[in-house]
Tab-separated table of C-alpha atoms in Angstrom:
chain	number	residue	atom	x	y	z
A	567	MET	CA	-6.951	-15.213	1.532
A	568	SER	CA	-8.747	-13.775	5.272
A	569	ALA	CA	-10.416	-10.450	5.107
A	570	ILE	CA	-12.186	-8.768	7.679
A	571	LYS	CA	-15.726	-7.643	6.591
A	572	PRO	CA	-16.521	-4.123	7.413
A	573	ARG	CA	-17.816	-2.915	10.407
A	574	ALA	CA	-18.622	0.907	11.699
A	575	GLU	CA	-16.823	0.579	14.586
A	576	THR	CA	-12.884	-1.158	14.620
A	577	ALA	CA	-12.142	-2.310	18.664
A	578	ALA	CA	-9.648	0.393	18.772
A	579	GLY	CA	-12.442	3.546	17.226
A	580	GLU	CA	-11.197	3.177	13.581
A	581	ARG	CA	-14.383	3.793	11.905
A	582	SER	CA	-14.953	0.989	8.890
A	583	PRO	CA	-14.772	2.238	5.427
A	584	ALA	CA	-18.638	0.485	4.911
A	585	ALA	CA	-20.142	3.021	7.408
A	586	GLY	CA	-22.519	5.010	5.792
A	587	SER	CA	-21.972	3.289	2.417
A	588	ARG	CA	-24.416	0.906	0.442
A	589	SER	CA	-21.721	0.409	-1.696
A	590	MET	CA	-19.181	-0.733	0.129
A	591	ALA	CA	-21.056	-2.780	2.564
A	592	GLY	CA	-20.826	-5.699	1.002
A	593	ARG	CA	-17.464	-4.692	0.213
A	594	ARG	CA	-14.134	-6.371	2.047
A	595	TRP	CA	-11.046	-4.617	1.558
A	596	ILE	CA	-6.969	-5.108	1.694
A	597	ALA	CA	-3.859	-4.397	3.025
A	598	PRO	CA	-0.586	-5.725	2.628
A	599	ALA	CA	-0.566	-7.604	5.747
A	600	LEU	CA	-4.587	-9.277	4.671
A	601	ILE	CA	-3.451	-10.499	1.786
A	602	CYS	CA	-0.704	-12.054	3.555
A	603	GLY	CA	-3.716	-13.310	6.713
A	604	LEU	CA	-2.939	-10.313	8.975
A	605	ALA	CA	-5.653	-9.477	9.341
A	606	VAL	CA	-5.069	-7.513	12.224
A	607	ALA	CA	-3.142	-5.265	10.283
A	608	LEU	CA	-6.301	-3.828	9.820
A	609	ILE	CA	-7.161	-2.662	13.266
A	610	THR	CA	-4.737	-0.583	15.144
A	611	ILE	CA	-4.667	-1.369	18.726
A	612	ALA	CA	-4.247	1.196	20.839
A	613	PRO	CA	-1.672	1.270	24.021
A	614	PRO	CA	-3.131	-1.014	26.697
A	615	SER	CA	-3.188	1.739	28.971
A	616	LEU	CA	-5.609	4.508	26.436
A	617	ALA	CA	-9.066	3.828	28.238
A	618	ARG	CA	-12.522	4.116	26.484
A	619	ALA	CA	-10.049	3.721	23.317
A	620	GLU	CA	-12.952	4.669	21.219
A	621	GLN	CA	-13.221	8.060	22.129
A	622	ILE	CA	-10.013	9.177	21.281
A	623	ASP	CA	-8.480	10.060	18.163
A	624	LEU	CA	-5.728	8.155	17.289
A	625	ALA	CA	-4.872	10.192	13.701
A	626	THR	CA	-3.873	13.135	16.610
A	627	LEU	CA	-2.593	11.026	18.706
A	628	PRO	CA	1.022	10.598	19.038
A	629	ALA	CA	2.070	6.977	18.866
A	630	PHE	CA	2.659	5.303	22.653
A	631	LYS	CA	6.331	4.527	23.661
A	632	THR	CA	6.783	1.347	24.725
A	633	PRO	CA	10.733	-0.965	24.543
A	634	LYS	CA	8.926	-3.494	22.939
A	635	ALA	CA	7.732	-1.400	19.855
A	636	ALA	CA	9.960	-3.914	17.543
A	637	GLN	CA	8.267	-6.726	18.905
A	638	SER	CA	4.859	-5.030	17.305
A	639	LEU	CA	3.299	-5.721	14.347
A	640	ILE	CA	5.247	-4.545	11.448
A	641	LEU	CA	4.205	-4.028	8.361
A	642	ALA	CA	6.586	-2.390	6.270
A	643	LEU	CA	10.846	-1.917	5.768
A	644	ALA	CA	12.930	0.631	3.508
A	645	ALA	CA	16.546	1.355	3.046
A	646	VAL	CA	18.651	4.522	4.048
A	647	GLY	CA	21.838	3.613	3.121
A	648	ASP	CA	23.134	1.641	6.047
A	649	ARG	CA	20.142	2.250	8.219
A	650	LEU	CA	16.632	0.031	8.524
A	651	VAL	CA	13.685	2.590	8.896
A	652	ALA	CA	10.653	-0.007	9.966
A	653	VAL	CA	6.585	0.835	10.413
A	654	GLY	CA	3.372	-1.015	11.582
A	655	GLU	CA	0.328	-1.179	14.239
A	656	ARG	CA	-0.359	1.607	16.414
A	657	GLY	CA	2.247	4.440	14.338
A	658	ILE	CA	5.631	2.656	15.221
A	659	ILE	CA	8.153	3.830	13.161
A	660	VAL	CA	11.492	2.125	14.225
A	661	HIS	CA	14.966	2.467	13.441
A	662	SER	CA	18.377	0.735	13.193
A	663	ASP	CA	22.097	1.321	12.712
A	664	ASP	CA	23.253	-1.701	13.866
A	665	ASN	CA	21.952	-4.207	10.298
A	666	GLY	CA	18.521	-4.996	13.087
A	667	SER	CA	20.076	-6.533	16.330
A	668	THR	CA	19.388	-3.374	18.131
A	669	TRP	CA	15.993	-0.856	16.867
A	670	ILE	CA	15.059	2.917	18.352
A	671	GLN	CA	11.713	4.158	18.307
A	672	ALA	CA	11.143	6.852	16.361
A	673	ASP	CA	9.019	10.055	17.745
A	674	VAL	CA	5.704	10.097	14.893
A	675	PRO	CA	2.672	12.469	16.029
A	676	VAL	CA	0.238	9.783	15.106
A	677	SER	CA	-1.364	6.389	16.284
A	678	VAL	CA	-2.394	4.733	13.365
A	679	THR	CA	-1.636	1.926	11.753
A	680	LEU	CA	0.882	2.831	9.261
A	681	THR	CA	1.550	0.534	6.092
A	682	ALA	CA	4.466	1.557	3.759
A	683	VAL	CA	7.656	3.141	3.947
A	684	THR	CA	9.914	4.716	0.988
A	685	PHE	CA	12.953	6.591	1.852
A	686	PRO	CA	14.332	7.928	-2.405
A	687	THR	CA	16.693	9.617	-0.768
A	688	PRO	CA	19.278	9.426	2.323
A	689	THR	CA	17.451	11.832	4.117
A	690	GLU	CA	14.013	12.017	3.577
A	691	GLY	CA	11.683	9.638	3.983
A	692	TRP	CA	7.315	9.336	3.760
A	693	ALA	CA	5.513	6.613	5.400
A	694	VAL	CA	1.726	6.348	4.917
A	695	GLY	CA	-0.925	4.489	6.587
A	696	HIS	CA	-4.659	4.714	8.035
A	697	ASP	CA	-6.217	7.175	8.171
A	698	GLY	CA	-5.140	8.359	4.580
A	699	MET	CA	-2.029	10.005	6.803
A	700	ILE	CA	1.142	10.461	4.765
A	701	LEU	CA	4.136	11.282	6.959
A	702	HIS	CA	7.657	12.928	6.342
A	703	SER	CA	10.797	12.603	7.731
A	704	THR	CA	14.307	14.911	7.122
A	705	ASP	CA	16.028	13.369	9.207
A	706	ARG	CA	16.749	9.760	8.192
A	707	GLY	CA	13.769	8.746	9.891
A	708	GLU	CA	13.886	10.084	13.739
A	709	THR	CA	11.543	12.245	13.688
A	710	TRP	CA	7.924	12.423	11.430
A	711	GLN	CA	5.304	14.884	10.313
A	712	VAL	CA	1.982	15.091	9.401
A	713	GLN	CA	2.273	16.675	5.605
A	714	PHE	CA	-1.844	14.555	3.761
A	715	ASP	CA	-4.412	13.116	5.953
A	716	GLY	CA	-7.643	11.904	5.189
A	717	THR	CA	-9.725	14.508	6.347
A	718	ARG	CA	-7.844	16.080	3.177
A	719	ALA	CA	-8.228	12.911	0.499
A	720	ALA	CA	-11.978	12.285	1.364
A	721	ALA	CA	-12.805	15.771	-0.030
A	722	ALA	CA	-10.844	15.637	-3.239
A	723	VAL	CA	-12.715	12.535	-3.656
A	724	ARG	CA	-15.878	13.319	-2.970
A	725	GLN	CA	-15.610	16.494	-5.625
A	726	ASP	CA	-14.335	14.166	-8.137
A	727	ALA	CA	-17.597	11.772	-7.762
A	728	GLU	CA	-19.692	15.540	-7.451
A	729	ARG	CA	-18.417	15.860	-11.198
A	730	ARG	CA	-19.041	12.433	-12.559
A	731	VAL	CA	-22.038	11.910	-10.733
A	732	ALA	CA	-22.504	15.391	-13.134
A	733	LEU	CA	-21.168	14.094	-16.276
A	734	ALA	CA	-22.594	11.138	-16.053
A	735	ARG	CA	-26.395	12.132	-15.399
A	736	ALA	CA	-25.757	14.839	-18.555
A	737	ARG	CA	-24.853	11.856	-20.653
A	738	ALA	CA	-27.936	10.111	-19.470
A	739	ASP	CA	-30.634	12.899	-20.014
A	740	ALA	CA	-29.147	13.101	-23.210
A	741	ALA	CA	-30.096	9.246	-23.969
A	742	SER	CA	-32.875	7.702	-25.150
A	743	PRO	CA	-35.290	5.749	-22.117
A	744	GLN	CA	-34.100	2.893	-24.145
A	745	ASP	CA	-30.128	3.110	-23.492
A	746	GLU	CA	-29.087	1.004	-20.778
A	747	ALA	CA	-26.072	1.715	-20.894
A	748	ALA	CA	-25.343	4.730	-19.826
A	749	LEU	CA	-28.445	4.476	-16.443
A	750	ALA	CA	-26.136	2.135	-15.579
A	751	ALA	CA	-22.971	4.341	-15.410
A	752	LEU	CA	-25.183	7.498	-14.238
A	753	ASP	CA	-26.245	4.456	-11.091
A	754	LEU	CA	-22.454	3.522	-11.087
A	755	ALA	CA	-21.189	7.069	-10.715
A	756	GLU	CA	-24.461	7.940	-7.995
A	757	THR	CA	-23.400	5.166	-5.728
A	758	ALA	CA	-19.165	6.103	-6.162
A	759	LEU	CA	-21.221	9.736	-4.789
A	760	ASP	CA	-22.573	7.999	-1.897
A	761	ASP	CA	-19.256	6.468	-0.867
A	762	ALA	CA	-17.078	9.807	-1.253
A	763	MET	CA	-19.481	11.325	0.585
A	764	ALA	CA	-19.429	8.133	3.226
A	765	GLY	CA	-15.638	8.403	4.066
A	766	VAL	CA	-16.766	12.741	4.715
A	767	ARG	CA	-19.906	11.548	6.585
A	768	PHE	CA	-17.518	8.866	8.765
A	769	ALA	CA	-14.090	10.144	9.682
A	770	PRO	CA	-11.242	9.555	7.268
A	771	SER	CA	-10.927	6.173	7.489
A	772	ARG	CA	-9.317	4.947	4.066
A	773	PRO	CA	-5.827	3.804	4.528
A	774	PHE	CA	-2.836	4.705	1.765
A	775	LEU	CA	-1.253	0.901	1.146
A	776	ALA	CA	1.531	1.371	-0.680
A	777	VAL	CA	4.153	4.589	-1.976
A	778	ALA	CA	6.923	4.696	-4.326
A	779	PHE	CA	9.250	8.057	-4.839
A	780	GLN	CA	11.657	8.877	-7.482
A	781	ASP	CA	12.402	11.455	-5.880
A	782	ALA	CA	12.639	13.403	-2.786
A	783	ARG	CA	10.135	15.449	-5.253
A	784	PHE	CA	7.460	13.273	-7.756
A	785	GLY	CA	6.082	10.423	-5.556
A	786	LEU	CA	2.966	8.400	-5.145
A	787	ALA	CA	0.672	7.409	-2.448
A	788	VAL	CA	-2.016	4.254	-3.664
A	789	GLY	CA	-4.722	2.603	-1.198
A	790	SER	CA	-8.347	1.258	-0.799
A	791	PHE	CA	-11.186	2.499	-3.054
A	792	GLY	CA	-8.952	3.258	-5.412
A	793	GLN	CA	-6.815	6.223	-3.946
A	794	ILE	CA	-4.135	7.722	-6.024
A	795	PHE	CA	-2.436	10.710	-5.392
A	796	ARG	CA	0.205	12.198	-6.712
A	797	THR	CA	3.005	14.694	-5.744
A	798	THR	CA	5.599	16.926	-7.193
A	799	ASN	CA	6.338	18.681	-5.048
A	800	GLY	CA	7.925	16.805	-2.013
A	801	GLY	CA	4.748	16.377	-0.550
A	802	ALA	CA	3.384	20.300	0.177
A	803	SER	CA	0.300	18.995	-1.864
A	804	TRP	CA	-1.211	16.417	-3.164
A	805	VAL	CA	-3.281	15.976	-5.706
A	806	TYR	CA	-6.432	13.298	-6.482
A	807	LEU	CA	-5.771	11.036	-9.769
A	808	GLY	CA	-9.263	8.971	-9.852
A	809	ASP	CA	-10.324	10.648	-12.295
A	810	ARG	CA	-7.390	9.599	-14.696
A	811	ILE	CA	-7.595	6.268	-14.198
A	812	ASP	CA	-10.508	3.967	-15.788
A	813	ASN	CA	-11.305	2.238	-12.229
A	814	GLN	CA	-14.667	2.654	-11.753
A	815	GLU	CA	-15.530	-0.715	-9.291
A	816	ARG	CA	-13.055	1.271	-7.364
A	817	LEU	CA	-10.732	-1.659	-6.624
A	818	HIS	CA	-7.752	-0.990	-4.183
A	819	TYR	CA	-4.268	-0.277	-5.112
A	820	GLY	CA	-2.088	-2.329	-2.943
A	821	ALA	CA	1.643	-1.454	-4.797
A	822	VAL	CA	2.955	0.833	-6.389
A	823	MET	CA	6.541	1.292	-8.347
A	824	ILE	CA	7.933	4.514	-9.603
A	825	ASP	CA	10.975	4.131	-12.803
A	826	PRO	CA	14.118	6.639	-12.720
A	827	SER	CA	12.337	7.428	-16.291
A	828	GLY	CA	9.096	8.472	-14.183
A	829	ARG	CA	7.600	5.855	-15.798
A	830	ILE	CA	4.491	4.837	-12.823
A	831	VAL	CA	2.918	0.582	-12.403
A	832	VAL	CA	0.398	0.944	-10.018
A	833	ALA	CA	-1.695	-2.732	-9.310
A	834	GLY	CA	-4.129	-4.318	-6.703
A	835	GLU	CA	-7.535	-5.799	-6.896
A	836	GLY	CA	-8.846	-7.450	-10.365
A	837	GLY	CA	-5.337	-8.529	-11.880
A	838	ARG	CA	-5.435	-5.095	-13.056
A	839	ILE	CA	-1.849	-3.563	-13.654
A	840	THR	CA	-2.232	0.403	-14.299
A	841	ARG	CA	0.093	2.267	-15.513
A	842	SER	CA	1.479	5.632	-17.204
A	843	ALA	CA	4.354	6.357	-19.143
A	844	ASP	CA	4.068	10.873	-18.350
A	845	ARG	CA	4.138	11.206	-14.612
A	846	GLY	CA	0.481	10.337	-13.867
A	847	GLU	CA	-1.542	12.696	-16.812
A	848	HIS	CA	-1.904	9.350	-18.504
A	849	TRP	CA	-3.401	5.601	-18.416
A	850	THR	CA	-3.442	2.919	-20.029
A	851	VAL	CA	-5.179	-0.674	-17.729
A	852	THR	CA	-4.018	-4.050	-18.959
A	853	ALA	CA	-5.501	-6.819	-17.486
A	854	LEU	CA	-3.175	-9.905	-16.165
A	855	PRO	CA	-4.166	-13.837	-17.064
A	856	GLU	CA	-6.224	-13.868	-13.741
A	857	ARG	CA	-8.917	-11.308	-12.031
A	858	GLY	CA	-6.710	-12.034	-8.113
A	859	ALA	CA	-4.978	-9.927	-6.605
A	860	ILE	CA	-1.430	-8.686	-6.545
A	861	ALA	CA	0.592	-8.036	-3.213
A	862	GLY	CA	3.951	-6.570	-4.917
A	863	LEU	CA	5.926	-4.252	-7.903
A	864	ARG	CA	10.127	-5.491	-8.928
A	865	ARG	CA	12.114	-5.175	-11.060
A	866	VAL	CA	14.698	-7.428	-11.854
A	867	GLY	CA	16.813	-6.007	-14.791
A	868	PRO	CA	15.026	-5.378	-17.512
A	869	ALA	CA	12.094	-6.642	-16.628
A	870	LEU	CA	8.609	-5.880	-13.981
A	871	LEU	CA	7.439	-9.129	-11.387
A	872	ALA	CA	3.585	-8.200	-10.437
A	873	TYR	CA	3.168	-11.304	-7.773
A	874	GLY	CA	0.113	-11.695	-5.284
A	875	GLY	CA	-2.487	-13.759	-4.945
A	876	GLY	CA	-2.491	-17.770	-5.464
A	877	GLY	CA	1.459	-18.118	-5.066
A	878	ARG	CA	0.651	-16.805	-8.583
A	879	VAL	CA	4.082	-14.083	-10.547
A	880	TYR	CA	3.734	-12.286	-13.984
A	881	ARG	CA	6.411	-11.264	-15.864
A	882	SER	CA	6.776	-8.670	-17.745
A	883	VAL	CA	9.931	-7.672	-20.858
A	884	ASP	CA	7.681	-4.656	-21.926
A	885	ASP	CA	7.295	-1.853	-19.224
A	886	GLY	CA	3.442	-3.694	-18.060
A	887	THR	CA	2.463	-3.878	-21.685
A	888	SER	CA	1.978	-7.749	-21.692
A	889	TRP	CA	2.544	-9.996	-19.446
A	890	THR	CA	3.404	-13.819	-19.084
A	891	ARG	CA	2.267	-15.836	-16.439
A	892	ILE	CA	5.683	-17.377	-14.246
A	893	VAL	CA	4.956	-21.487	-12.451
A	894	THR	CA	6.368	-21.141	-9.079
A	895	CYS	CA	6.178	-23.999	-6.487
A	896	THR	CA	3.573	-22.332	-3.999
A	897	GLY	CA	-0.221	-21.736	-4.795
A	898	LYS	CA	-0.667	-19.837	-1.130
A	899	THR	CA	-0.575	-16.131	-2.049
A	900	LEU	CA	2.484	-14.238	-2.348
A	901	ILE	CA	3.613	-10.863	0.401
A	902	ALA	CA	6.832	-9.732	0.546
A	903	GLY	CA	10.039	-9.366	-2.045
A	904	LEU	CA	14.046	-8.731	-2.078
A	905	VAL	CA	16.005	-8.116	-5.234
A	906	GLN	CA	19.377	-7.859	-5.586
A	907	ALA	CA	20.877	-8.047	-8.851
A	908	ASP	CA	19.427	-10.380	-11.156
A	909	SER	CA	18.203	-12.534	-7.692
A	910	VAL	CA	15.155	-11.876	-5.867
A	911	ARG	CA	12.953	-13.933	-2.550
A	912	LEU	CA	9.860	-13.608	-2.429
A	913	TYR	CA	8.067	-14.880	0.978
A	914	ASP	CA	4.709	-16.270	0.741
A	915	SER	CA	2.124	-16.204	3.725
A	916	GLY	CA	3.194	-18.874	5.484
A	917	GLY	CA	6.459	-17.182	5.772
A	918	ALA	CA	7.871	-19.759	3.485
A	919	ALA	CA	10.461	-18.046	0.723
A	920	LEU	CA	10.599	-18.634	-3.160
A	921	VAL	CA	14.279	-17.636	-4.777
A	922	SER	CA	15.623	-16.715	-8.351
A	923	ASP	CA	18.398	-16.324	-9.720
A	924	ASP	CA	18.036	-15.992	-13.255
A	925	GLY	CA	15.612	-12.963	-13.628
A	926	GLY	CA	12.247	-14.628	-11.646
A	927	LEU	CA	11.831	-16.473	-15.165
A	928	ARG	CA	12.273	-20.378	-12.604
A	929	TRP	CA	11.714	-20.859	-9.275
A	930	THR	CA	12.857	-22.847	-5.987
A	931	CYS	CA	11.546	-23.283	-2.904
A	932	PRO	CA	14.384	-23.864	-0.214
A	933	ALA	CA	13.292	-25.678	2.763
A	934	ALA	CA	12.821	-23.067	5.945
A	935	PRO	CA	15.870	-22.796	8.490
A	936	ASP	CA	13.284	-22.553	10.488
A	937	SER	CA	11.476	-24.830	11.263
A	938	SER	CA	7.744	-23.033	12.717
A	939	PRO	CA	8.139	-19.949	10.165
A	940	ARG	CA	6.001	-17.096	10.749
A	941	PRO	CA	4.413	-14.851	8.571
A	942	VAL	CA	6.674	-12.180	6.670
A	943	ALA	CA	5.395	-8.588	5.619
A	944	ALA	CA	8.262	-7.154	4.427
A	945	VAL	CA	11.736	-8.380	4.401
A	946	ALA	CA	14.966	-6.045	3.654
A	947	ALA	CA	18.757	-6.437	3.031
A	948	THR	CA	21.320	-4.844	6.267
A	949	ALA	CA	25.076	-4.138	5.394
A	950	ASP	CA	26.281	-6.973	6.043
A	951	GLY	CA	24.417	-8.655	4.150
A	952	LYS	CA	22.040	-10.899	5.776
A	953	LEU	CA	18.097	-10.273	5.795
A	954	VAL	CA	15.784	-8.358	8.656
A	955	LEU	CA	12.324	-10.132	8.465
A	956	ALA	CA	9.315	-7.835	9.398
A	957	GLY	CA	5.816	-9.225	9.872
A	958	PRO	CA	3.562	-10.471	13.266
A	959	GLY	CA	5.578	-10.263	16.751
A	960	GLY	CA	7.580	-7.682	15.312
A	961	LEU	CA	11.091	-7.860	13.157
A	962	ARG	CA	13.650	-10.680	13.479
A	963	ILE	CA	17.142	-11.469	11.358
A	964	SER	CA	17.705	-14.436	9.079
A	965	ASP	CA	20.269	-16.759	9.096
A	966	ILE	CA	20.490	-16.706	5.589
A	967	VAL	CA	22.892	-14.838	4.339
A	968	THR	CA	22.443	-13.372	0.711
A	969	ALA	CA	24.406	-11.375	-1.552
A	970	ARG	CA	24.634	-7.104	-1.265
């Protein structure tokens, strides 16, 4: 797995979340594209014509319009009826109404890298990304507005960290001098507060990495350093839920899923599956057999699949309470996934596909028709039954035809 070491500034002026923080200085952080070896996903590249990019606020700079938008690094895809919507670097969002043959660039008010997109209704969609950005569209992805950003996110995280420090200090003061657990808890809480303060001081740089909505009102955005925010009113307000979840290491969340019933599943670093059966009020954490990162979650009939590092696939038939490791035909990190009925298709970090036709129990690795496969960050089915693949170099139509 490739990674980028934190530093104070990226080439495009986005500040690393490590700046000014003693605990984050040694951390490496992930994004969906990082998991698949696309380290460039952590760098928002400004248009070539922009001189002195380090002085430009990418959170307020509208996305640069270019006829080559669909050839940029694309990190996520969503189907909106017969329309496809894709998001990626530099705030680029494009949509296609002809099964991916041509793409039109949308109007986007920011230039930060966008990492995920979802459309719970035929018209309303949300995209998330760097700088704690949450964008909203009400016209099938043609235009977008900022709904939430990292400034507000950082303030919420800091408020939670201050509360945790106060509680930990009170417990430490009441404990005996030999109570190492209380002192360790206080040290951990103070470290978290240092991180939160750094996030406030050095601009809202922590990205959201995944987003999911049950309908047009209830949704979650999750991301780096344990960020998890919930809306119950279509994004009019977002509430921080970090204080309700046992994640003292502030492990990154890279995947989130909401069932029609409202059950929530969140996954990411550390081989941990975090679940809520009451729309985020209370949470339970289940440890997978290994601590590797989980890049994606998919429901296949009655089963849940979690996949990620080392070609690992885990399967649960009890809504995530317990998980079984499933043997696959690759040792490479699994990135993107597509479910159609009982058929599941996953792509590894080399761009090769794994296929299961029995709900994720058995996997095969068919020979790739492309002699030089490229990494795949996202995949979606077109209305005519083909596949559109996204990643470095943009969007392309696969020769493979699948059942719609």
